[in-house]
PDB file of C-alpha atoms in Angstrom:
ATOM      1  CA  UNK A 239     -12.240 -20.585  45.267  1.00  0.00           C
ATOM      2  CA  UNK A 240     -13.260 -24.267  43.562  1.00  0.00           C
ATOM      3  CA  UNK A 241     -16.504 -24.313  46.182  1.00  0.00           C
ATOM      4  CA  UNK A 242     -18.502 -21.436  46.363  1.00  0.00           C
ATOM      5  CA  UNK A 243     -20.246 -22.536  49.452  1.00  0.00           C
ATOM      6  CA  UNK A 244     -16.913 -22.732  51.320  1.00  0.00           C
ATOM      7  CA  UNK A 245     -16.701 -18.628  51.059  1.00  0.00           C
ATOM      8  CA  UNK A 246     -18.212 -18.192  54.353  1.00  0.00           C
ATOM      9  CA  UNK A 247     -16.014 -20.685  56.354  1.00  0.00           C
ATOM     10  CA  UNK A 248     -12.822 -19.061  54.427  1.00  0.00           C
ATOM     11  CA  UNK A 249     -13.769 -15.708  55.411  1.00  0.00           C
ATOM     12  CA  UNK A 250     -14.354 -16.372  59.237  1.00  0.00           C
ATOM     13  CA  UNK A 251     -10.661 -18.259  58.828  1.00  0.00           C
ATOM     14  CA  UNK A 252      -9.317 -14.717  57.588  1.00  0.00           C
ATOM     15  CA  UNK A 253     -11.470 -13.019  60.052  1.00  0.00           C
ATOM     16  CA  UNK A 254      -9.547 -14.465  62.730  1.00  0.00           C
ATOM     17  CA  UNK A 255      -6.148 -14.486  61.093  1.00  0.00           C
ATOM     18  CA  UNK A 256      -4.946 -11.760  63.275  1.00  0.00           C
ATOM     19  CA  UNK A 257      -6.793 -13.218  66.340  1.00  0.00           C
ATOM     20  CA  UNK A 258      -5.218 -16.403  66.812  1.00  0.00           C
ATOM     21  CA  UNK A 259      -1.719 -14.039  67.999  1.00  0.00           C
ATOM     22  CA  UNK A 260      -3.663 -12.890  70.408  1.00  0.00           C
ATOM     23  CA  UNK A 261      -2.528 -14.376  74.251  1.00  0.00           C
ATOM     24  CA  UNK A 262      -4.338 -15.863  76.870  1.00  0.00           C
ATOM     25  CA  UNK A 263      -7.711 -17.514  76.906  1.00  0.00           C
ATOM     26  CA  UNK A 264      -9.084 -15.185  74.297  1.00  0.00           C
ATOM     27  CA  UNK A 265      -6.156 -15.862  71.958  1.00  0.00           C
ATOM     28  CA  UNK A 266      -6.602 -19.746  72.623  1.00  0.00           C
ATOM     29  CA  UNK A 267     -10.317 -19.389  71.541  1.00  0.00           C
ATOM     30  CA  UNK A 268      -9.472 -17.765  68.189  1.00  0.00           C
ATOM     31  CA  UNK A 269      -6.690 -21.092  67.452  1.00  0.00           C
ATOM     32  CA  UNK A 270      -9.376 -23.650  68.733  1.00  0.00           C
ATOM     33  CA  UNK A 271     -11.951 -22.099  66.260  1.00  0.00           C
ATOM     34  CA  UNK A 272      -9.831 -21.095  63.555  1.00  0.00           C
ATOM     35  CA  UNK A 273      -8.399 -25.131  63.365  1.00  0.00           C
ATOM     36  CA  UNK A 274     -11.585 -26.122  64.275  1.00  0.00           C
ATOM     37  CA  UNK A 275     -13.106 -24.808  60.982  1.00  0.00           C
ATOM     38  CA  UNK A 276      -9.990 -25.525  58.733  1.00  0.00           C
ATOM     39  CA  UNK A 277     -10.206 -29.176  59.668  1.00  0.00           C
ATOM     40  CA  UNK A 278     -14.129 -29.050  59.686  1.00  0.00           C
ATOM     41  CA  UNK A 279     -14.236 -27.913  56.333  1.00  0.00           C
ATOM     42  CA  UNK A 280     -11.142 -30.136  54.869  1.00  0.00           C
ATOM     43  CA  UNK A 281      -9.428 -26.715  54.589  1.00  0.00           C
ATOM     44  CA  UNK A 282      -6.315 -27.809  56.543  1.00  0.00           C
ATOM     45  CA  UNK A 283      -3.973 -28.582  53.301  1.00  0.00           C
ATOM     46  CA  UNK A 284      -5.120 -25.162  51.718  1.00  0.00           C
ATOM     47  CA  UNK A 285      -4.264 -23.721  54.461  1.00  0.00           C
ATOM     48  CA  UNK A 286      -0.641 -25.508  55.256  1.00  0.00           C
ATOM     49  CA  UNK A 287       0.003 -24.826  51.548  1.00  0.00           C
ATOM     50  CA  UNK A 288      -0.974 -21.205  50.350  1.00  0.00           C
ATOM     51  CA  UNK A 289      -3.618 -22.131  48.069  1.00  0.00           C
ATOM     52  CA  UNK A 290      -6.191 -19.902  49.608  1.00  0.00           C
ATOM     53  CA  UNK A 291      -3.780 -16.993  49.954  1.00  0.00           C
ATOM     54  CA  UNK A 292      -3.248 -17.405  46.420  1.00  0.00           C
ATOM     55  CA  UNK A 293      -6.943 -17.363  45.641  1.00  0.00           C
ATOM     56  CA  UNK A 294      -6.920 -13.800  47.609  1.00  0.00           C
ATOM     57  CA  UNK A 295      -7.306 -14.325  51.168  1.00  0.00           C
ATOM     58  CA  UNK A 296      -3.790 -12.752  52.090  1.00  0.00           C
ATOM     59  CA  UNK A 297      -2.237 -13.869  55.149  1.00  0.00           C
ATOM     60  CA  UNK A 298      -3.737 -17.385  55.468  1.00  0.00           C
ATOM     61  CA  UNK A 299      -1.385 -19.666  54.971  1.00  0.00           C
ATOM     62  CA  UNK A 300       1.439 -21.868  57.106  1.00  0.00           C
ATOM     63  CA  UNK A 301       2.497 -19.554  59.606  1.00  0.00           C
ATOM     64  CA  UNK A 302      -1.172 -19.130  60.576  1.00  0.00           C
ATOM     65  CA  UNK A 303      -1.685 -22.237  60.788  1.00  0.00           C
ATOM     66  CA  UNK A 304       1.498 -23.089  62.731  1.00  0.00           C
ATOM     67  CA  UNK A 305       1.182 -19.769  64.974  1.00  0.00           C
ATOM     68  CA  UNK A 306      -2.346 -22.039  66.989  1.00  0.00           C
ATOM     69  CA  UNK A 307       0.329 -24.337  67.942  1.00  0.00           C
ATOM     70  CA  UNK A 308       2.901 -21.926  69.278  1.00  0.00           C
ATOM     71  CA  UNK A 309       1.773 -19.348  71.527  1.00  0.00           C
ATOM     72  CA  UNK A 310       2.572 -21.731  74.988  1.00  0.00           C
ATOM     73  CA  UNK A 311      -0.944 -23.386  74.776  1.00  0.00           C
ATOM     74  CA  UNK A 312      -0.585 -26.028  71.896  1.00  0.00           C
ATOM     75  CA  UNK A 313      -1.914 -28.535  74.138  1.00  0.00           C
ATOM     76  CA  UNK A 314      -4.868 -27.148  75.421  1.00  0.00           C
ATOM     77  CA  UNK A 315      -6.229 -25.745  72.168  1.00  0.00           C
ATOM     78  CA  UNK A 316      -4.751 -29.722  70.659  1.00  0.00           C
ATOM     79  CA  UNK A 317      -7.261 -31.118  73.579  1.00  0.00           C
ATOM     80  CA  UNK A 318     -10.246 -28.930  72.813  1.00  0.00           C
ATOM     81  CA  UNK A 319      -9.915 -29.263  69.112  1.00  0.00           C
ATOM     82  CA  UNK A 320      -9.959 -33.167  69.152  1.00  0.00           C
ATOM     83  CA  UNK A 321     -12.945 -32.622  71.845  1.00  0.00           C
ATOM     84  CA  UNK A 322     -14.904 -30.751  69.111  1.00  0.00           C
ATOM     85  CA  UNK A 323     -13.945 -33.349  66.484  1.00  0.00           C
ATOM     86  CA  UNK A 324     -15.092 -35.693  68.469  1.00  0.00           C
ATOM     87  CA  UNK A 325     -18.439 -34.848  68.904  1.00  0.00           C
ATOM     88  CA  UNK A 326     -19.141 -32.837  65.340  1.00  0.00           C
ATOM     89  CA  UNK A 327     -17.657 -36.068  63.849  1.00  0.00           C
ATOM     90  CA  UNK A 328     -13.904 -34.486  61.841  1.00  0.00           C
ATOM     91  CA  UNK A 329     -12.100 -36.643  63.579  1.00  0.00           C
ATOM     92  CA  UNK A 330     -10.982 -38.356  60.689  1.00  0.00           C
ATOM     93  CA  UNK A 331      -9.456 -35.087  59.481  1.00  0.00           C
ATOM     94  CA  UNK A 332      -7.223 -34.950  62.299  1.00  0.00           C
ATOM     95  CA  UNK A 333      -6.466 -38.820  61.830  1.00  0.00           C
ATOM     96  CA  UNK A 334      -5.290 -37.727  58.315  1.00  0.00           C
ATOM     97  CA  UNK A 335      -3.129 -34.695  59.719  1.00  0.00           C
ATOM     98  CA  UNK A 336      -1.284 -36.559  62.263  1.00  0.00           C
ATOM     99  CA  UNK A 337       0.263 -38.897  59.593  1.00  0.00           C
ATOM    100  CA  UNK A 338       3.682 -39.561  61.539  1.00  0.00           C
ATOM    101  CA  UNK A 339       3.561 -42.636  63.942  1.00  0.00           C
ATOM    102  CA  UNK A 340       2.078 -41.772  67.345  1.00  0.00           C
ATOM    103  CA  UNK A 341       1.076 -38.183  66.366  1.00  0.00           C
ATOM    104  CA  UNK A 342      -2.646 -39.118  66.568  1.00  0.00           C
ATOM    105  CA  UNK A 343      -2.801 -41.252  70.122  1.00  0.00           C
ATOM    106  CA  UNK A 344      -0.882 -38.045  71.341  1.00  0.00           C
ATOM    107  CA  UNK A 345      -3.543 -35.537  70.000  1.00  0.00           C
ATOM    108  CA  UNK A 346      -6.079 -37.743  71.601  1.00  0.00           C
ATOM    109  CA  UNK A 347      -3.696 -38.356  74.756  1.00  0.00           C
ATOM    110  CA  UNK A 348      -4.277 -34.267  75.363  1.00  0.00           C
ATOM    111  CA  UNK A 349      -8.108 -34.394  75.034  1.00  0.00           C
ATOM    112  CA  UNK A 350      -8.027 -37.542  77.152  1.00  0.00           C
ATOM    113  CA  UNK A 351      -5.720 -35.501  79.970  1.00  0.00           C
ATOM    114  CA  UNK A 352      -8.147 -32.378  79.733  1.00  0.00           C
ATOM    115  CA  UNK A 353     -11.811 -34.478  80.325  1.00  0.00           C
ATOM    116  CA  UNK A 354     -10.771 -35.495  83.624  1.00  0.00           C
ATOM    117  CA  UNK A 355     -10.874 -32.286  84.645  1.00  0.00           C
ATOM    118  CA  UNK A 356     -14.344 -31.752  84.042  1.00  0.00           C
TER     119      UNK A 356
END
């Protein structure tokens, strides 16, 4: 692993590797923190492109990542995620993510849609 002081933040990502399958509100907590820390941590692209299952932490790669955005929830874990980027400041990360036109207003269109509920 290039940073040593990432370690910690890669093994709570392959801590929760399995969890993110999980379904219902438990399962939606695992995605929410597991993207919450790749995109935290500019861990996103290492994630989306094998590099840190190729440094040794099997089973982290693309189909993790895509699974937080396929188990029937995507926009509820979308909303919470850009809720926590908001106020621990990553937002930028998620700017860089959604790089296709209108990606980003829609992320931020799902937080928006979720805060009126509360």
């Amino acid at each position: 692993m290039r940073d040593p002081s990432l370690r910690l933040i890669v093994d709570r990502l392959h801590g929760l590797r399995r969890k993110i399958y999980r379904c219902g509100e438990e399962g939606r907590k695992y995605r929410v923190e597991f993207l919450c820390l790749a995109f935290k941590h500019g861990l996103d692209g290492d994630l989306r492109h094998y590099r840190l299952w190729d440094e040794g932490w099997e089973e982290l790669g693309e189909r993790q990542w895509d699974t937080c955005f396929e188990m029937g929830d995507a926009e509820s874990v979308i909303a919470e995620v850009v809720m926590h980027a908001r106020q621990e400041d990553f937002l930028d990360a998620i700017r860089t993510y959604c790089n296709m036109p209108g990606a980003f207003e829609r992320w931020l269109s799902y937080a928006d849609k979720q805060s009126v509920l509360f």
